PDB file of C-alpha atoms in Angstrom:
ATOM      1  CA  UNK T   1     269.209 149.948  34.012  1.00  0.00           C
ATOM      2  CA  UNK T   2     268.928 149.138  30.245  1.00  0.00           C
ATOM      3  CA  UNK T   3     267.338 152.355  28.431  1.00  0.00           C
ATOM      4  CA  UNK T   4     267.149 152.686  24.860  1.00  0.00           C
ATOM      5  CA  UNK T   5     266.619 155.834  22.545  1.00  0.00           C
ATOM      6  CA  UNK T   6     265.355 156.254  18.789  1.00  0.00           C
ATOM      7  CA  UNK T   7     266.213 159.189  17.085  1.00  0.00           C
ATOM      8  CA  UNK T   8     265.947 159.894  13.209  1.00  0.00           C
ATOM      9  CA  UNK T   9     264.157 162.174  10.671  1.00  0.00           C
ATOM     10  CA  UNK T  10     260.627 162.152  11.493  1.00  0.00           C
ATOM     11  CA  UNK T  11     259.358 163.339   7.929  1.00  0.00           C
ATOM     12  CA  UNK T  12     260.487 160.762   4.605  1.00  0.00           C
ATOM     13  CA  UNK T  13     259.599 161.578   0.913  1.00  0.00           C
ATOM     14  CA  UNK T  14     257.923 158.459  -0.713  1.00  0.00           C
ATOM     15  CA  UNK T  15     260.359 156.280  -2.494  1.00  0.00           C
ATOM     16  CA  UNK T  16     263.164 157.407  -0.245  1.00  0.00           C
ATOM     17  CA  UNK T  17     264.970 155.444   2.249  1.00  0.00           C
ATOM     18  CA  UNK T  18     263.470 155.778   6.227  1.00  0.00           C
ATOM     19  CA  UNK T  19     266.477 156.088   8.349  1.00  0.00           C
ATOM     20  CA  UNK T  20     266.119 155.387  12.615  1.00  0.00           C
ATOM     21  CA  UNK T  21     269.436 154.892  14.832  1.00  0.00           C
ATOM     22  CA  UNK T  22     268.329 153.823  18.737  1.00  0.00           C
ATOM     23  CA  UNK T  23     270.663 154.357  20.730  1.00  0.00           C
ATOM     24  CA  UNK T  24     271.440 151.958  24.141  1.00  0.00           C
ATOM     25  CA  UNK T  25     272.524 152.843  27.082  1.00  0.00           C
ATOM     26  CA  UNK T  26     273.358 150.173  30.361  1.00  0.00           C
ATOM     27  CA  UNK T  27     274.442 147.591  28.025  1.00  0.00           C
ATOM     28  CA  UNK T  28     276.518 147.291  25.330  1.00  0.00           C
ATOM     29  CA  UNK T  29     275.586 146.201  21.798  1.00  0.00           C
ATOM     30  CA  UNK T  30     277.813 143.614  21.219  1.00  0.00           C
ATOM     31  CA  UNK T  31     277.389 141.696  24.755  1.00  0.00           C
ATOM     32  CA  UNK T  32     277.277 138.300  23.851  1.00  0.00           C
ATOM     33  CA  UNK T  33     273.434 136.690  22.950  1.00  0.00           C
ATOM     34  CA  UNK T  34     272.021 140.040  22.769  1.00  0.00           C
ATOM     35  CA  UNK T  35     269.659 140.776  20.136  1.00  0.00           C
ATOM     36  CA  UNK T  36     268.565 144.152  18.983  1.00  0.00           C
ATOM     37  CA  UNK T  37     265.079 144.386  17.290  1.00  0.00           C
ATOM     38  CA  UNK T  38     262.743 147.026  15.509  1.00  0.00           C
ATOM     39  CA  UNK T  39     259.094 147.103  16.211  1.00  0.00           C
ATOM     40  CA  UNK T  40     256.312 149.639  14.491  1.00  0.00           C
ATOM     41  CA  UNK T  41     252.855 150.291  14.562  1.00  0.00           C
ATOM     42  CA  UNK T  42     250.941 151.817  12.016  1.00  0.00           C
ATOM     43  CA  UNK T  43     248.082 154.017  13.300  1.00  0.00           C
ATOM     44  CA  UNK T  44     245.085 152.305  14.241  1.00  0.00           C
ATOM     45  CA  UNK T  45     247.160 149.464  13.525  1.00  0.00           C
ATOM     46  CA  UNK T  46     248.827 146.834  16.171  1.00  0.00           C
ATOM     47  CA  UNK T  47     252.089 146.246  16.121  1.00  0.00           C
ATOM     48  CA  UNK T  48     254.699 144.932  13.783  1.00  0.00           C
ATOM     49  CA  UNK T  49     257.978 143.225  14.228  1.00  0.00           C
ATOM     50  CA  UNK T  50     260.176 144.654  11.784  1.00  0.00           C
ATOM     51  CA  UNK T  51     263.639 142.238  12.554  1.00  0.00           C
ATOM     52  CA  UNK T  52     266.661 142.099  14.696  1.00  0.00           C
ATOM     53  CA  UNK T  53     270.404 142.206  14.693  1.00  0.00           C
ATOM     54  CA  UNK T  54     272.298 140.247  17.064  1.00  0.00           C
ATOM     55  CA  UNK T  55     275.252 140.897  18.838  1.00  0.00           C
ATOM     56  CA  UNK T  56     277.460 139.931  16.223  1.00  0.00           C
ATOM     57  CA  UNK T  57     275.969 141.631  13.490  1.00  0.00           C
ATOM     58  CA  UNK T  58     273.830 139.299  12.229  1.00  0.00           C
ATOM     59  CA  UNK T  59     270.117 139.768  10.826  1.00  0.00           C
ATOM     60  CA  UNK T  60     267.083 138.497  10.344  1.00  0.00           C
ATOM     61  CA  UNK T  61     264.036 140.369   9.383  1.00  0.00           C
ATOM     62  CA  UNK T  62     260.029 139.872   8.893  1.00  0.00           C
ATOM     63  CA  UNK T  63     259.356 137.962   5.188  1.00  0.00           C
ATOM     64  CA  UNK T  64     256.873 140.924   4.588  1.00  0.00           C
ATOM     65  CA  UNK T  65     259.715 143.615   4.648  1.00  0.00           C
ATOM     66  CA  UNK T  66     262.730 141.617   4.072  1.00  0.00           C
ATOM     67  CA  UNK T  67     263.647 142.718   0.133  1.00  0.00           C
ATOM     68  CA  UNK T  68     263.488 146.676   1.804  1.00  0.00           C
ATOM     69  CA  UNK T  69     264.826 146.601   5.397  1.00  0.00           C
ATOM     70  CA  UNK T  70     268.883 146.851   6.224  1.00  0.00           C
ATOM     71  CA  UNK T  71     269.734 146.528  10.154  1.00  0.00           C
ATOM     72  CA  UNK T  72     273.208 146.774  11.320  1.00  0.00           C
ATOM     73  CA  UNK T  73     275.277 147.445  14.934  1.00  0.00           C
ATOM     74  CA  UNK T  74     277.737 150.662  15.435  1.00  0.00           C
ATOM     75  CA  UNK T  75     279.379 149.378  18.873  1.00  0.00           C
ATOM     76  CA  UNK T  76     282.267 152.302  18.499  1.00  0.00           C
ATOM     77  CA  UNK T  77     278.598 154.264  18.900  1.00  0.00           C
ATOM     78  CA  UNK T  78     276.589 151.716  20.956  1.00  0.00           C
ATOM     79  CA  UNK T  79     274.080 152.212  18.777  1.00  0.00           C
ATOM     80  CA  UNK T  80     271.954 150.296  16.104  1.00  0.00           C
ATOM     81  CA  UNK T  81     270.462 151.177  13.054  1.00  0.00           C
ATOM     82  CA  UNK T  82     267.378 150.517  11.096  1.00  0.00           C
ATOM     83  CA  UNK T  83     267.236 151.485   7.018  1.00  0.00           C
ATOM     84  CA  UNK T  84     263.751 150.889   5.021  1.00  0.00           C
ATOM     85  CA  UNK T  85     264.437 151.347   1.367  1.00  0.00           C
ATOM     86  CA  UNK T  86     261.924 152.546  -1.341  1.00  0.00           C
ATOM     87  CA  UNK T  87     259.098 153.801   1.567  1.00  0.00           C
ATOM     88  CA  UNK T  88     255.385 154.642   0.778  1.00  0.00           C
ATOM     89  CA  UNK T  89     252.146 155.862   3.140  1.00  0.00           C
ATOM     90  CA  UNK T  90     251.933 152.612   4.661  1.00  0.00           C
ATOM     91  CA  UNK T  91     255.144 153.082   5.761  1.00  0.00           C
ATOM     92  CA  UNK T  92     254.080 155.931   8.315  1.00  0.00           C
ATOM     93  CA  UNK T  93     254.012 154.673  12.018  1.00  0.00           C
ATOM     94  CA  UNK T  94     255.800 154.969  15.449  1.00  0.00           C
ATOM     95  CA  UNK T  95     258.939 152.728  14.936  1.00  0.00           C
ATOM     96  CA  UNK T  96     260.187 151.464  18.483  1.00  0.00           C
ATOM     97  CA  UNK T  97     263.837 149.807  19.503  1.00  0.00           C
ATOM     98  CA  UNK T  98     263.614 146.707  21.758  1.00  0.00           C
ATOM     99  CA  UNK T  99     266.481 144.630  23.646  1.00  0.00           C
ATOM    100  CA  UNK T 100     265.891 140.382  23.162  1.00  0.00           C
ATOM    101  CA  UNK T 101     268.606 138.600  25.842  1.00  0.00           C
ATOM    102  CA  UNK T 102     269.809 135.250  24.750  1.00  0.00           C
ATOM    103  CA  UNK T 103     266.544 132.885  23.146  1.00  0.00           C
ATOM    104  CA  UNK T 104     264.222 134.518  24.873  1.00  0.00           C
ATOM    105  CA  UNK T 105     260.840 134.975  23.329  1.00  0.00           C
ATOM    106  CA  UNK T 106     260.056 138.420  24.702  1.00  0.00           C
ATOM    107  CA  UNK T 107     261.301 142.553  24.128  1.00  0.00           C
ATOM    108  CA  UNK T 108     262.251 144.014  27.535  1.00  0.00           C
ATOM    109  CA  UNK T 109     263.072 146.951  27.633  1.00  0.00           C
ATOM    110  CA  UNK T 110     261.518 149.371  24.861  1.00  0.00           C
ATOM    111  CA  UNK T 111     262.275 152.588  23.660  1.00  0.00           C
ATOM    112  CA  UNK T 112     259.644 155.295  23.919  1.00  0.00           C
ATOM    113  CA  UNK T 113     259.588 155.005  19.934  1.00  0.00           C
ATOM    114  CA  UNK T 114     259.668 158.514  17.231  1.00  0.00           C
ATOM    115  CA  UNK T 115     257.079 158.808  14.329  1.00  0.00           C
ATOM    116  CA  UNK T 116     258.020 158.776  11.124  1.00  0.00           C
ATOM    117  CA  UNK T 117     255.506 160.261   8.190  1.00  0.00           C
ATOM    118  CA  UNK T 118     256.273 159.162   5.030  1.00  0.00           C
ATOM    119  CA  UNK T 119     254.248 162.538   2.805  1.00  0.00           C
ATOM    120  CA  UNK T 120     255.872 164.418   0.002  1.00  0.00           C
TER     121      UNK T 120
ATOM    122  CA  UNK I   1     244.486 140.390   9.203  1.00  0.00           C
ATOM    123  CA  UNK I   2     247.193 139.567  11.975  1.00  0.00           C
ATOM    124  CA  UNK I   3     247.679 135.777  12.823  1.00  0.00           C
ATOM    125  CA  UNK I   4     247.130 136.835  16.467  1.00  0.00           C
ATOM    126  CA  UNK I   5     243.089 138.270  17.346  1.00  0.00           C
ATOM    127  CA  UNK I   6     242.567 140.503  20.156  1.00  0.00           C
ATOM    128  CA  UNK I   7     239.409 142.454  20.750  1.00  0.00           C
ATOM    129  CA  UNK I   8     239.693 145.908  19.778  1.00  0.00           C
ATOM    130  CA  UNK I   9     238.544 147.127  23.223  1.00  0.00           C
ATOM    131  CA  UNK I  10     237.180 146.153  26.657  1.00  0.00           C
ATOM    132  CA  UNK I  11     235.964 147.984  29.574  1.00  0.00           C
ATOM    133  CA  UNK I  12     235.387 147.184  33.228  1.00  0.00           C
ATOM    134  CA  UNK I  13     235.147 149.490  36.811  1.00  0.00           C
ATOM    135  CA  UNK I  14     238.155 149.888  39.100  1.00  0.00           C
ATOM    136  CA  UNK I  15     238.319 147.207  42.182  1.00  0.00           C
ATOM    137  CA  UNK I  16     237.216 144.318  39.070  1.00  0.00           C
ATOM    138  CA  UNK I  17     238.796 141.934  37.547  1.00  0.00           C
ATOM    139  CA  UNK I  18     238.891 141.818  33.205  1.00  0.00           C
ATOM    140  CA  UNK I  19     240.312 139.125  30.772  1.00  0.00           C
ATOM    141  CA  UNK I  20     242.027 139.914  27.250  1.00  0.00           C
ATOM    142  CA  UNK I  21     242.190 137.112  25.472  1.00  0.00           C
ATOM    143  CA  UNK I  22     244.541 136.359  22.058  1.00  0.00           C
ATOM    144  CA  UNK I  23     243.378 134.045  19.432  1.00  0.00           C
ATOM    145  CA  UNK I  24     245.764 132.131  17.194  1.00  0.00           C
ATOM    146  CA  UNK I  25     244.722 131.871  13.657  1.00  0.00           C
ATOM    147  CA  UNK I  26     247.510 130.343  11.982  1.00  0.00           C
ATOM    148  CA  UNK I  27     249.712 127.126  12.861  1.00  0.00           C
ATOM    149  CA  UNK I  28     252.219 129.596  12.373  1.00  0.00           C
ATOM    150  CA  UNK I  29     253.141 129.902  15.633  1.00  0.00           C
ATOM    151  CA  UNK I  30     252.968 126.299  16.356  1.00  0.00           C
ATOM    152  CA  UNK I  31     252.290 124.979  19.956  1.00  0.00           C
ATOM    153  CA  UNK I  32     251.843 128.955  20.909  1.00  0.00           C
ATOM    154  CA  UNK I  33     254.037 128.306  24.230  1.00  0.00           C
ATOM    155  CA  UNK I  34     255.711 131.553  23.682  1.00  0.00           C
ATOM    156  CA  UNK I  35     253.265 134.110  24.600  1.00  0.00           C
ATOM    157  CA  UNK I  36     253.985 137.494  25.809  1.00  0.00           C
ATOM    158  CA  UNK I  37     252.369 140.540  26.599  1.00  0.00           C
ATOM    159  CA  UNK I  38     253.035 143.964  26.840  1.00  0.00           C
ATOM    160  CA  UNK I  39     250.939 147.098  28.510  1.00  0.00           C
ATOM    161  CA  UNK I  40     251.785 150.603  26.200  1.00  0.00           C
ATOM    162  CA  UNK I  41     250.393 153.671  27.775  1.00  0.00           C
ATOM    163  CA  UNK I  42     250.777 156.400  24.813  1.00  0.00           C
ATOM    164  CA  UNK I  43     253.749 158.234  23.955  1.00  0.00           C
ATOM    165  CA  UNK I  44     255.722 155.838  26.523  1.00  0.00           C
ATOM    166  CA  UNK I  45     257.544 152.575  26.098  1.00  0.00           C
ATOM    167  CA  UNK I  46     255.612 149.591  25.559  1.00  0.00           C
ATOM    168  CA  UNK I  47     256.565 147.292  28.910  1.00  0.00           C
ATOM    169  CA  UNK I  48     256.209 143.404  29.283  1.00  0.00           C
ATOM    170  CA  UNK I  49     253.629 142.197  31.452  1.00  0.00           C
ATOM    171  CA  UNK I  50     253.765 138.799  30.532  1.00  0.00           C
ATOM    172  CA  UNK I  51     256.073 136.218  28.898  1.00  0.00           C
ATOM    173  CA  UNK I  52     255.985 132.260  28.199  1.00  0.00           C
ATOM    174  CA  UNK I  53     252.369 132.157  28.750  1.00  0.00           C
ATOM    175  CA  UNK I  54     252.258 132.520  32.359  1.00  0.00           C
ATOM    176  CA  UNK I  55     255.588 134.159  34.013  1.00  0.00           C
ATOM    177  CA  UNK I  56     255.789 137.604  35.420  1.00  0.00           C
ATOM    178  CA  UNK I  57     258.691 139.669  35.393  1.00  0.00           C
ATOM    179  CA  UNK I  58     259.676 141.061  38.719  1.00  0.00           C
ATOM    180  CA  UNK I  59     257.944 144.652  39.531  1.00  0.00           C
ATOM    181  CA  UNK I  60     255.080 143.594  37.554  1.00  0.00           C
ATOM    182  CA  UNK I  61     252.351 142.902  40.085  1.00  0.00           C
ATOM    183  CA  UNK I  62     250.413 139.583  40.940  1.00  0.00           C
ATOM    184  CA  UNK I  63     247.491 141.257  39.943  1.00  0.00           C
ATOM    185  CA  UNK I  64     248.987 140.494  36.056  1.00  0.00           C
ATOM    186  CA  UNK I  65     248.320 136.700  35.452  1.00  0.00           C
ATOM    187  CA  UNK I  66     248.492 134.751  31.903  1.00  0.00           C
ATOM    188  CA  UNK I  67     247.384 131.543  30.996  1.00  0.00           C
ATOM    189  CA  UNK I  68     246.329 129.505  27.552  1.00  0.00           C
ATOM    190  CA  UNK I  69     243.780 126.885  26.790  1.00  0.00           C
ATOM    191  CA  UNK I  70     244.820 125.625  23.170  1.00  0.00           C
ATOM    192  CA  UNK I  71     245.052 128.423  20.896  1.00  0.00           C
ATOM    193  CA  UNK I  72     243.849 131.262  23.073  1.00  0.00           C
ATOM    194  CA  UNK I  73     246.132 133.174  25.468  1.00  0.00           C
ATOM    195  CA  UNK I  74     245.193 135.333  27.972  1.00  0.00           C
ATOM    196  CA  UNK I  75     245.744 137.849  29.941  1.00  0.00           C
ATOM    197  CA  UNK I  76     243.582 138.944  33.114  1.00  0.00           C
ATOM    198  CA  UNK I  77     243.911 141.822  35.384  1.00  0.00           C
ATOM    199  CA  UNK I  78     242.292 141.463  38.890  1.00  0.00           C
ATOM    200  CA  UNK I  79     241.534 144.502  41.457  1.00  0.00           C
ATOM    201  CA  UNK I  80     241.905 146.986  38.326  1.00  0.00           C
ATOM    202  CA  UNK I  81     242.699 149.991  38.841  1.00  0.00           C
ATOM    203  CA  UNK I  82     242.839 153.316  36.958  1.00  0.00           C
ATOM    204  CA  UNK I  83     246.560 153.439  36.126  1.00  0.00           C
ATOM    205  CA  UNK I  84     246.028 150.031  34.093  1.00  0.00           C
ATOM    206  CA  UNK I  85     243.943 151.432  31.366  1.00  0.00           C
ATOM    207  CA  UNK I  86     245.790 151.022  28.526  1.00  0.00           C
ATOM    208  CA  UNK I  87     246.822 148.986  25.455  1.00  0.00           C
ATOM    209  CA  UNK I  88     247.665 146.133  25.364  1.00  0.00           C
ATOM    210  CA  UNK I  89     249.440 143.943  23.080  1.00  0.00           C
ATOM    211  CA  UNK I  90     249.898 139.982  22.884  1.00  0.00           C
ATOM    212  CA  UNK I  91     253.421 138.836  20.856  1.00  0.00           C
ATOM    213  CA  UNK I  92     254.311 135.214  19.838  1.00  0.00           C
ATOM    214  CA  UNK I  93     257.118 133.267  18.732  1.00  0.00           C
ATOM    215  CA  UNK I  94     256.028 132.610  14.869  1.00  0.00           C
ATOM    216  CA  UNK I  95     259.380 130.384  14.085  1.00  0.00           C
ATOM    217  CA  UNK I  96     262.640 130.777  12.101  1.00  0.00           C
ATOM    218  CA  UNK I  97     263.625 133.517  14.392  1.00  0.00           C
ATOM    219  CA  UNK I  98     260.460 135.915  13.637  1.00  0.00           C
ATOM    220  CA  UNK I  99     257.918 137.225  15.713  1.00  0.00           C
ATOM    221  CA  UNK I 100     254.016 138.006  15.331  1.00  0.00           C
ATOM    222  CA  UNK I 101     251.932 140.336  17.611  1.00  0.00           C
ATOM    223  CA  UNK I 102     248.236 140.893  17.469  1.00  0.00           C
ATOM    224  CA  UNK I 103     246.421 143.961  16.733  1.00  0.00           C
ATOM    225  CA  UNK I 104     246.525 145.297  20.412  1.00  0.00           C
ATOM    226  CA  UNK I 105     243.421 145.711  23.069  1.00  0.00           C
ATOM    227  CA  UNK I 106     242.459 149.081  24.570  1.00  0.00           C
ATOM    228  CA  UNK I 107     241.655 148.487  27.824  1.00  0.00           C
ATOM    229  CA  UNK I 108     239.005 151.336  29.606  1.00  0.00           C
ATOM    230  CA  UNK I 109     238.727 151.342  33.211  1.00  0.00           C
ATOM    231  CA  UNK I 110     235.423 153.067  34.052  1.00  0.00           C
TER     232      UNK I 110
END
């Protein structure tokens, strides 16, 4: 059973850089076709796909936060990371980790997701 | 405002059946065949209910049904009962690899 964990700071300063790490376990990161995506919601707000990194490394992210967002794999770790550079208010939400197998058009399974407040 | 509408909230009694539906306001996510949904009960993992319109994942049960008549998706829930009040969330396939979920549907069962 696939479970995934997101861990980071929980508190940012405004104009620093968010960092999140989610951490898989029952799979491994770099299994072939495997994509590994970020997913937040603001509150009151719906959700928000942030981007993913595949298996291999690569990215792609959501045109709204592409010029701040960084995603990359640690498969010595079996874990993958999320950086948002340059953060404000907005910023503040749940963040969630989500598995994406092969071309599949759906997230199964999530993490349980960690707030982060972005407040001086 | 997203590209996908959902009503901010519904209610209906236990033993009934309700319908969320998911409006597509932009071409953006072209011939909206890629349709999922997902039920979040707070401070837990968001789980998927739905995906391609209309198929089930196994362990979700048959009371969960999708379907889509042009640019609205749906989801409906028959027999409700109280553990299924929740949010929940409809996702699309937007192209060039991105994604697009609507703003999420809080679903009361009375």
């Amino acid at each position: 059973q696939v479970q995934l964990q997101e861990s980071g700071p929980g508190l940012v300063k405004p104009s620093e850089t968010l960092s999140l790490t989610c951490t898989v376990s029952g799979d491994s990161v770099s299994s072939d076709s495997l994509y590994w995506n970020w997913i937040r919601q603001a509150p009151g707000k719906g959700l928000e796909w942030i981007g993913f990194v595949d298996y291999s490394g690569n990215t792609n992210y959501n045109p709204s936060l592409k010029r701040r967002v960084t995603m990359s794999l640690d498969t010595s770790k079996n874990q993958f990371s999320l950086k948002l550079w340059s953060v404000s208010a907005a910023d503040t939400a749940v963040y969630y980790c989500a598995k994406q197998s092969g071309y599949n058009n759906w997230f199964d399974p999530w993490g349980r997701g960690t707030l982060v407040t972005v407040s001086s | 405002q997203s590209v996908l509408t959902q009503p901010r909230s519904v209610s209906e009694s236990p033993g009934h059946s309700v319908t969320i539906s998911c409006t597509a306001t932009s071409t953006a996510v072209g011939a909206f065949d890629y349709v999922s949904w997902y039920q979040h009960h707070p401070g837990k993992a968001p789980k998927l209910m739905i995906f391609d319109v209309t198929k089930r994942p196994s362990g979700v049960p048959h009371r969960f049904s999708g379907s889509k008549s042009g640019n609205t998706a749906s989801l409906t829930i028959s027999g409700l009962q109280t553990e299924d009040e929740a949010d929940y969330h409809c996702c699309s396939y937007a192209g060039g690899y991105t994604w697009v979920f609507g703003g999420g549907t809080k679903l009361t069962v009375l």
